[in-house]
PDB file of C-alpha atoms and ligand atoms in Angstrom:
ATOM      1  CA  UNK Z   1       0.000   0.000   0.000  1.00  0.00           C
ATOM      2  CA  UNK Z   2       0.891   3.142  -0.442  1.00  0.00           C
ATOM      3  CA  UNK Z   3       2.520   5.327   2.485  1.00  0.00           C
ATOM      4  CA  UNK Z   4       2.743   8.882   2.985  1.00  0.00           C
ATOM      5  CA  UNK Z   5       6.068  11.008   4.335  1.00  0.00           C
ATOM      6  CA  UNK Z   6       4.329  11.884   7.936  1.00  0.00           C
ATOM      7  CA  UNK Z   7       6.001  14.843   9.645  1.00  0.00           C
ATOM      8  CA  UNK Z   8       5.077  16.297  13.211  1.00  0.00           C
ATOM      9  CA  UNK Z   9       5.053  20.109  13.691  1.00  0.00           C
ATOM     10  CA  UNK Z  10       4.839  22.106  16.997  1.00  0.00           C
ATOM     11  CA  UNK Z  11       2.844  25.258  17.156  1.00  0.00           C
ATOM     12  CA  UNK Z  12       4.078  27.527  19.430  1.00  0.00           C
ATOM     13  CA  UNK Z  13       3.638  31.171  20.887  1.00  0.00           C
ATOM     14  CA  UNK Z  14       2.297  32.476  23.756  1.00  0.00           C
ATOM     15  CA  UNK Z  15      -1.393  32.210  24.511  1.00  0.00           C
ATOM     16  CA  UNK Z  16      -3.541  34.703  22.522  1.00  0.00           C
ATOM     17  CA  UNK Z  17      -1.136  34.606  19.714  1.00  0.00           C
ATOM     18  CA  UNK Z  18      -3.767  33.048  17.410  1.00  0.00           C
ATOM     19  CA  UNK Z  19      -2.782  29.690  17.316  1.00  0.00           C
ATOM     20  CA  UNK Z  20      -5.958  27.946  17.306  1.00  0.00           C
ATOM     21  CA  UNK Z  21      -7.397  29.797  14.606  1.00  0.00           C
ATOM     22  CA  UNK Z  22      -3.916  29.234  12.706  1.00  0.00           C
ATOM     23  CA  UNK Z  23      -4.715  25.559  13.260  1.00  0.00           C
ATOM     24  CA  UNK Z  24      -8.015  25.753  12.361  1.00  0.00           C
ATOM     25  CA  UNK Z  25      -7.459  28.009   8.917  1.00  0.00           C
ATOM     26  CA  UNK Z  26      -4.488  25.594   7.568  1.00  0.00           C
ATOM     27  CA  UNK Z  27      -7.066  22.420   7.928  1.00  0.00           C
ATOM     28  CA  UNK Z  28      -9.994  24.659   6.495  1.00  0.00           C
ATOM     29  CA  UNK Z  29      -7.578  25.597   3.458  1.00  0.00           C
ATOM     30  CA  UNK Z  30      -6.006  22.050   2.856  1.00  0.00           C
ATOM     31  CA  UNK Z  31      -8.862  20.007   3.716  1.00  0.00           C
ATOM     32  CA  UNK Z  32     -11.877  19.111   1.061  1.00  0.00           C
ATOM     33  CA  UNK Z  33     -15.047  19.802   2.272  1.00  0.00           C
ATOM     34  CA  UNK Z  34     -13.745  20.838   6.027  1.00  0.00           C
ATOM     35  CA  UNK Z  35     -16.437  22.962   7.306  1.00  0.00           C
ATOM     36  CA  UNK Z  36     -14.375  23.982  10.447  1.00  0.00           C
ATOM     37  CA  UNK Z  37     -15.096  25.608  13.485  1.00  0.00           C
ATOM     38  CA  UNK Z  38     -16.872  29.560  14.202  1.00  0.00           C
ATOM     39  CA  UNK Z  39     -13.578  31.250  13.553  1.00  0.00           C
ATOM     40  CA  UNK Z  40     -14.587  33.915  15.959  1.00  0.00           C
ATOM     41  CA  UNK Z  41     -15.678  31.196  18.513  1.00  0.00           C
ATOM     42  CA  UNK Z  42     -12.340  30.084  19.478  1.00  0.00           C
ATOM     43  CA  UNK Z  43     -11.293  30.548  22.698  1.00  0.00           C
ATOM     44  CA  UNK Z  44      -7.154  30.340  23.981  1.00  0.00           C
ATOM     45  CA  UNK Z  45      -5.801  26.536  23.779  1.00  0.00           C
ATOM     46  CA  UNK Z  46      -5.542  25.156  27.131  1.00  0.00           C
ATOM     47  CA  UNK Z  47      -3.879  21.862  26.802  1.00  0.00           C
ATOM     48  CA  UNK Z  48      -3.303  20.758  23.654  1.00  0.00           C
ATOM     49  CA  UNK Z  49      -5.100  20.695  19.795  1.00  0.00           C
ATOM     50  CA  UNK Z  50      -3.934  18.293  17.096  1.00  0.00           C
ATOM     51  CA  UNK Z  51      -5.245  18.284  13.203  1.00  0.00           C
ATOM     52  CA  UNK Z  52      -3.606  16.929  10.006  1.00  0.00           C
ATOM     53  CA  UNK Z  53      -3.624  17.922   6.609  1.00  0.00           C
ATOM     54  CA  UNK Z  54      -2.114  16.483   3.392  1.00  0.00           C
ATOM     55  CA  UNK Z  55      -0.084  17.900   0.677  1.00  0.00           C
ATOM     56  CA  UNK Z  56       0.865  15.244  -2.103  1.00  0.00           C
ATOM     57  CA  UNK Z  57       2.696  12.850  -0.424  1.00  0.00           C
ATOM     58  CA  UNK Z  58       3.587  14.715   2.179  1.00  0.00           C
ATOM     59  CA  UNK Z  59       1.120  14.515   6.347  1.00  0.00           C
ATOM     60  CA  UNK Z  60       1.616  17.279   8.224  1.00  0.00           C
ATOM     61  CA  UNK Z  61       0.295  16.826  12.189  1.00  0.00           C
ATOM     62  CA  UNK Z  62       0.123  19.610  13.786  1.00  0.00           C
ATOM     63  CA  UNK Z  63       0.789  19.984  17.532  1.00  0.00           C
ATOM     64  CA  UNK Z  64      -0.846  23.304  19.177  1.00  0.00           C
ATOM     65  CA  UNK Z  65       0.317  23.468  22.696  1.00  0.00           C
ATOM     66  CA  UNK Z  66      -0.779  25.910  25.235  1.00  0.00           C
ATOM     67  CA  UNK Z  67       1.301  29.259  25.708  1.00  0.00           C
ATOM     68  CA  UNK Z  68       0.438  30.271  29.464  1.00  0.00           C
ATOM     69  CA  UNK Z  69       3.585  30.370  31.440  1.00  0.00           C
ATOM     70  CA  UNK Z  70       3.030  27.043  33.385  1.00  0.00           C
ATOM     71  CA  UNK Z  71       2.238  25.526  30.048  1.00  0.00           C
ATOM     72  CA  UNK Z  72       5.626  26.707  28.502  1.00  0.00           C
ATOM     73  CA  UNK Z  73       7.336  24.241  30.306  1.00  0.00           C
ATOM     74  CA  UNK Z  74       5.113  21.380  28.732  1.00  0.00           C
ATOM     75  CA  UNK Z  75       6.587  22.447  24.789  1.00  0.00           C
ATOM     76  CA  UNK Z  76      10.058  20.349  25.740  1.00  0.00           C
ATOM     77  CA  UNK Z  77       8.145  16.995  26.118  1.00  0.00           C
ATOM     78  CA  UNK Z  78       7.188  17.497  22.466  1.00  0.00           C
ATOM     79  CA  UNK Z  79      10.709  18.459  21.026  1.00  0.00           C
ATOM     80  CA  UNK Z  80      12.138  15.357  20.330  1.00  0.00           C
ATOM     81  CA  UNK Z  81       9.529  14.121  17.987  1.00  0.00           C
ATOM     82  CA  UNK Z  82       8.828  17.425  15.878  1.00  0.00           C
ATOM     83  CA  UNK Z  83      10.322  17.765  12.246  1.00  0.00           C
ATOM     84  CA  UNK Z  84       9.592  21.728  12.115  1.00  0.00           C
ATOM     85  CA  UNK Z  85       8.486  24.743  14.439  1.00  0.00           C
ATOM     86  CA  UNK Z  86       5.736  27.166  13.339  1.00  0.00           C
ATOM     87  CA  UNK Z  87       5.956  30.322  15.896  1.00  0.00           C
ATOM     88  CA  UNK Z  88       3.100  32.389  16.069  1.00  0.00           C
ATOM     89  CA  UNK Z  89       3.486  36.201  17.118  1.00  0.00           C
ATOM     90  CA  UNK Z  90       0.619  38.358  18.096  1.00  0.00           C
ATOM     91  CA  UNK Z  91       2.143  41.947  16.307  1.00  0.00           C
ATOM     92  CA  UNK Z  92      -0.545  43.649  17.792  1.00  0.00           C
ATOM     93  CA  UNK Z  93       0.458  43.020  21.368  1.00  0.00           C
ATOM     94  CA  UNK Z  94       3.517  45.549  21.690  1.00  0.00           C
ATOM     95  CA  UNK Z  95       3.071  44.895  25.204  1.00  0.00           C
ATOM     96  CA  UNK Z  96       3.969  41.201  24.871  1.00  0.00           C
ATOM     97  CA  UNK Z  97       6.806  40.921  22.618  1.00  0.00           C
ATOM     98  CA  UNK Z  98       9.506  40.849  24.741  1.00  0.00           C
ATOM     99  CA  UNK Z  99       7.667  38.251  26.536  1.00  0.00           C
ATOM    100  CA  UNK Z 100       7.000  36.333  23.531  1.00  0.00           C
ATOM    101  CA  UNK Z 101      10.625  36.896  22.299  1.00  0.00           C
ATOM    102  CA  UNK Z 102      12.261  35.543  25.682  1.00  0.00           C
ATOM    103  CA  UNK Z 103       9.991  32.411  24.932  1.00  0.00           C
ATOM    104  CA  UNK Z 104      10.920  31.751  21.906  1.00  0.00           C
ATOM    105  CA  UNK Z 105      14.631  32.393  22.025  1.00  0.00           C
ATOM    106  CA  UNK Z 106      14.362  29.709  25.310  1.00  0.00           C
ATOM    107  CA  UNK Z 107      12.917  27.002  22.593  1.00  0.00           C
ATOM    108  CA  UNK Z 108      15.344  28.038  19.802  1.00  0.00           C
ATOM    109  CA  UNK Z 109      17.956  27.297  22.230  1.00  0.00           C
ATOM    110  CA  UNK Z 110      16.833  23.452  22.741  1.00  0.00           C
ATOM    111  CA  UNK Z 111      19.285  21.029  21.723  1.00  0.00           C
ATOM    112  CA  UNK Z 112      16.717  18.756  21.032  1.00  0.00           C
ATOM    113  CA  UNK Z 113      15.351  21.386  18.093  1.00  0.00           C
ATOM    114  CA  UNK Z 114      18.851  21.648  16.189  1.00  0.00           C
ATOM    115  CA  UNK Z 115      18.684  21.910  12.540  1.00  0.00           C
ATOM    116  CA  UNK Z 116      14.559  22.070  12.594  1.00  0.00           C
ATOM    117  CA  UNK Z 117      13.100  24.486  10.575  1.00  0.00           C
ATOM    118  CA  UNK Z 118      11.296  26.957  11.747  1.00  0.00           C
ATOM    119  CA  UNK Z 119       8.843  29.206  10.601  1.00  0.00           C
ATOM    120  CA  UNK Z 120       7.779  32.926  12.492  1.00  0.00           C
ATOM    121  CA  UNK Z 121       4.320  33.984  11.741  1.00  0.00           C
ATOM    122  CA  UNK Z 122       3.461  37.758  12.577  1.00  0.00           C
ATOM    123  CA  UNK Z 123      -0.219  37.216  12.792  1.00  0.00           C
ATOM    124  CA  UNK Z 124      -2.526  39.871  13.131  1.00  0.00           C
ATOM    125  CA  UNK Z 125      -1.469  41.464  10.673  1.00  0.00           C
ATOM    126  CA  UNK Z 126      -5.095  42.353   9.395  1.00  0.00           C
ATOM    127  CA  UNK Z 127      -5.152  45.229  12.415  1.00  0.00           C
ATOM    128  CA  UNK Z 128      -4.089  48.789  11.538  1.00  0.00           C
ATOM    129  CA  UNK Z 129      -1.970  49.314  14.938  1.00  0.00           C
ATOM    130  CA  UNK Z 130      -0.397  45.977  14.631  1.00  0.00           C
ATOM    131  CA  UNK Z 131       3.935  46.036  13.987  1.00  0.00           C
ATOM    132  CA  UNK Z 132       5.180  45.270  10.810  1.00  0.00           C
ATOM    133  CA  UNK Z 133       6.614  42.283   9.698  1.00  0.00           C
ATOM    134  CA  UNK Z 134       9.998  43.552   8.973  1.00  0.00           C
ATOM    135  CA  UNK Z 135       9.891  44.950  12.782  1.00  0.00           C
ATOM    136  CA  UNK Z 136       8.484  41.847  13.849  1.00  0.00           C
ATOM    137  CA  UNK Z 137      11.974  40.554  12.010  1.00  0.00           C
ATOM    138  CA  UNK Z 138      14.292  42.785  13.906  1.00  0.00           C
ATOM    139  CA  UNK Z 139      12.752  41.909  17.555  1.00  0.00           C
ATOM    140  CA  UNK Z 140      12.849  38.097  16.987  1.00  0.00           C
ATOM    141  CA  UNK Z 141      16.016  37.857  14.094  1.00  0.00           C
ATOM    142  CA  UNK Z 142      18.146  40.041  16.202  1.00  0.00           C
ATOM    143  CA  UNK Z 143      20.106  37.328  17.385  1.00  0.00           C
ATOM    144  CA  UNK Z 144      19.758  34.870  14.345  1.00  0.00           C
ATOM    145  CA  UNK Z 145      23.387  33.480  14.628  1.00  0.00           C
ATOM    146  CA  UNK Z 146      21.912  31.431  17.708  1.00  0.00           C
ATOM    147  CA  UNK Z 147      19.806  29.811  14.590  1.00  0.00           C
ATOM    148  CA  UNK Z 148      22.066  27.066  13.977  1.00  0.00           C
ATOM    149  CA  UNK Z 149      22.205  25.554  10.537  1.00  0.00           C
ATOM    150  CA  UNK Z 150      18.245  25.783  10.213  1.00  0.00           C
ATOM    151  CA  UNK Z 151      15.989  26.944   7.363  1.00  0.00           C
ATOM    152  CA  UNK Z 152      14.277  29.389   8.540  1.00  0.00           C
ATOM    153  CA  UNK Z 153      11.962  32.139   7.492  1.00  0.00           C
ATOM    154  CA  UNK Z 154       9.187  35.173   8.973  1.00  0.00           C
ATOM    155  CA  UNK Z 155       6.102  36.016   7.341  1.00  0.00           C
ATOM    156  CA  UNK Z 156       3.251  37.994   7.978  1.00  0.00           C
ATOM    157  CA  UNK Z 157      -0.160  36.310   8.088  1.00  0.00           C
ATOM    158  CA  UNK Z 158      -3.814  36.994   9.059  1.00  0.00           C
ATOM    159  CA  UNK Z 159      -4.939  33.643  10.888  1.00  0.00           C
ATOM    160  CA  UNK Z 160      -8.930  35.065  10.820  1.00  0.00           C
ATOM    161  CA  UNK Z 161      -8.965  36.331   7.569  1.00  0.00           C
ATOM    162  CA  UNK Z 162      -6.462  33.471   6.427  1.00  0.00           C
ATOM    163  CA  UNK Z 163      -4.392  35.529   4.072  1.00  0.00           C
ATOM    164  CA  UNK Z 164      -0.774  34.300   4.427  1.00  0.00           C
ATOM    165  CA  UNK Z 165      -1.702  30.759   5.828  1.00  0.00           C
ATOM    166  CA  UNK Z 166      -1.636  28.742   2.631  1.00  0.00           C
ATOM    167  CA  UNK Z 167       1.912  30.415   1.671  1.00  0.00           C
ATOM    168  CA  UNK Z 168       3.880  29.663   4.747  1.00  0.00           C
ATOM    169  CA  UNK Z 169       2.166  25.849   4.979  1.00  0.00           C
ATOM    170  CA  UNK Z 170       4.149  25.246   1.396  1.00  0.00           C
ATOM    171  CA  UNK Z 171       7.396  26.680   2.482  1.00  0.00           C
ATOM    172  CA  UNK Z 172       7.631  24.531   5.717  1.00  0.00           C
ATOM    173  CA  UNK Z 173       6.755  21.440   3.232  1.00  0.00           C
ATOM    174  CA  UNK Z 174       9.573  21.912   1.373  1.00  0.00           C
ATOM    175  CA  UNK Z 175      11.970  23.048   4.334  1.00  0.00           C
ATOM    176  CA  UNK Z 176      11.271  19.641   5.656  1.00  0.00           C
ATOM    177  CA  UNK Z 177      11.210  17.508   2.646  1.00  0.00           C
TER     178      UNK Z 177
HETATM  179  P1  GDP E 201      -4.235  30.945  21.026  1.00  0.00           P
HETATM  180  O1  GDP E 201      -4.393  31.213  22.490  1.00  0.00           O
HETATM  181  O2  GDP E 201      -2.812  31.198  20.596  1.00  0.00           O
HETATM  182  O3  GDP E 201      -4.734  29.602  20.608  1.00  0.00           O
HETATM  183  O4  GDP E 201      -5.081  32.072  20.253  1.00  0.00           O
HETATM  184  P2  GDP E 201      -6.557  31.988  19.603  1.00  0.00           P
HETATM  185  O5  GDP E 201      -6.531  31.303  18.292  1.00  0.00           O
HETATM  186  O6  GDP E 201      -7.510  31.506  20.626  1.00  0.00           O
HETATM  187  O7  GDP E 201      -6.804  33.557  19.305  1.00  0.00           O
HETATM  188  C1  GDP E 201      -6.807  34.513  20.359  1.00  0.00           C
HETATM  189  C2  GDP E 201      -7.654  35.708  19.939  1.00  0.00           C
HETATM  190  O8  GDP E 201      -7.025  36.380  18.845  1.00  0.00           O
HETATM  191  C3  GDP E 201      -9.047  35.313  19.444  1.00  0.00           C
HETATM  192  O9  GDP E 201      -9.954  36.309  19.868  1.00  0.00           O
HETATM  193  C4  GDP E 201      -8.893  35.326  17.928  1.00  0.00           C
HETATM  194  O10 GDP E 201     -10.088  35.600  17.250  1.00  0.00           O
HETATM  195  C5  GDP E 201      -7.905  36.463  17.737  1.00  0.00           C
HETATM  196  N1  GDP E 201      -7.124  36.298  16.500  1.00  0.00           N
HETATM  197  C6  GDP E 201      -6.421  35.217  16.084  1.00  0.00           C
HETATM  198  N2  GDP E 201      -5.853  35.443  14.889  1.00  0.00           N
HETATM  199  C7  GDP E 201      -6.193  36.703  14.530  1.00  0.00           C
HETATM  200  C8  GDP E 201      -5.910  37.522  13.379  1.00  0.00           C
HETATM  201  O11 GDP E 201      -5.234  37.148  12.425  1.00  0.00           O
HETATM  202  N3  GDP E 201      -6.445  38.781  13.394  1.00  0.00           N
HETATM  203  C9  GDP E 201      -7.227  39.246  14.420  1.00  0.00           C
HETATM  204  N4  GDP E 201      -7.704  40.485  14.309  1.00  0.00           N
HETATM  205  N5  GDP E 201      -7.506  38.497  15.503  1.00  0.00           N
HETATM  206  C10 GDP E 201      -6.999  37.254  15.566  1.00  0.00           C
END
């Protein structure tokens, strides 16, 4: 029979980053017939959410782990077995970034991640007063020489709207492949 290439992938950011609804979008865009949940219904992931999609021969399952602090210490137990990193960024939240940026460069820094690709998502992008994705860039790409070997890339999305979604799904295909 025939087998498809299956590849886990960690979604990660602090709560309120959009995650869900990133999870939600990506199966409603690579899924026929997927109905999907109220977009504007979801509430912030407490525990964890899983989906798959398929592209060719290629399964994607998706990890979405909580982002409150005593969650953060959960993402670890999930390192091991993930092929790539999607990092979701709320650039609306100003207040948050460091915040978000300390997380992240704390799960960049895993051993256990080494030479996975990783993908940053500046989400919100559909709000007027949210940053910019090249400023999103210089807060989180600052210190990209602690990036290892990895491919890795930023790109700004709307997870509600889903403009950007389908685009940064293809990339991290072929960054895995
Ligand atoms: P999670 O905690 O990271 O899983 O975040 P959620 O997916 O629950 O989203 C948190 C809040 O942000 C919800 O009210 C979403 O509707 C909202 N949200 C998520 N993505 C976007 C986006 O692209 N634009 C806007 N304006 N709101 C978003």
């Amino acid at each position: 029979t025939f087998q498809k290439d299956e590849y886990n992938v960690l979604i990660l950011g602090l709560d309120n980053a959009g995650k869900t609804t990133y999870l939600e979008q990506t199966k409603i865009k690579f899924t026929k017939n997927y109905q999907g949940m109220n977009l504007n219904k979801i509430t912030t992931t407490v525990g964890l959410n899983i989906g798959k999609i398929d592209i060719g021969h290629v399964r994607l399952n998706f990890w979405d782990l909580g982002g409150q602090e005593e969650l953060q210490s959960l993402w670890d137990k999930y390192f091991a077995e993930s092929h790539a990193v999607i990092y979701i960024v709320d650039s609306s939240d100003t207040e948050r970034i460091d915040e978000s940026k300390d997380a992240f460069e704390k799960m960049i820094s895993n051993a256990q991640l080494q030479g996975v690709p990783l993908l940053v998502l500046a989400n919100k992008q559909d709000l007027q007063e949210c940053m910019t994705v090249p400023s999103v860039k210089q807060v989180f790409f600052e210190t990209s020489e602690k990036f290892g070997g990895r491919d890795c890339n930023i790109m700004g999305i709307s997870a509600l709207k889903g403009e950007g979604v389908r685009e940064g799904i293809l990339w991290l295909v072929e960054s895995i492949k």
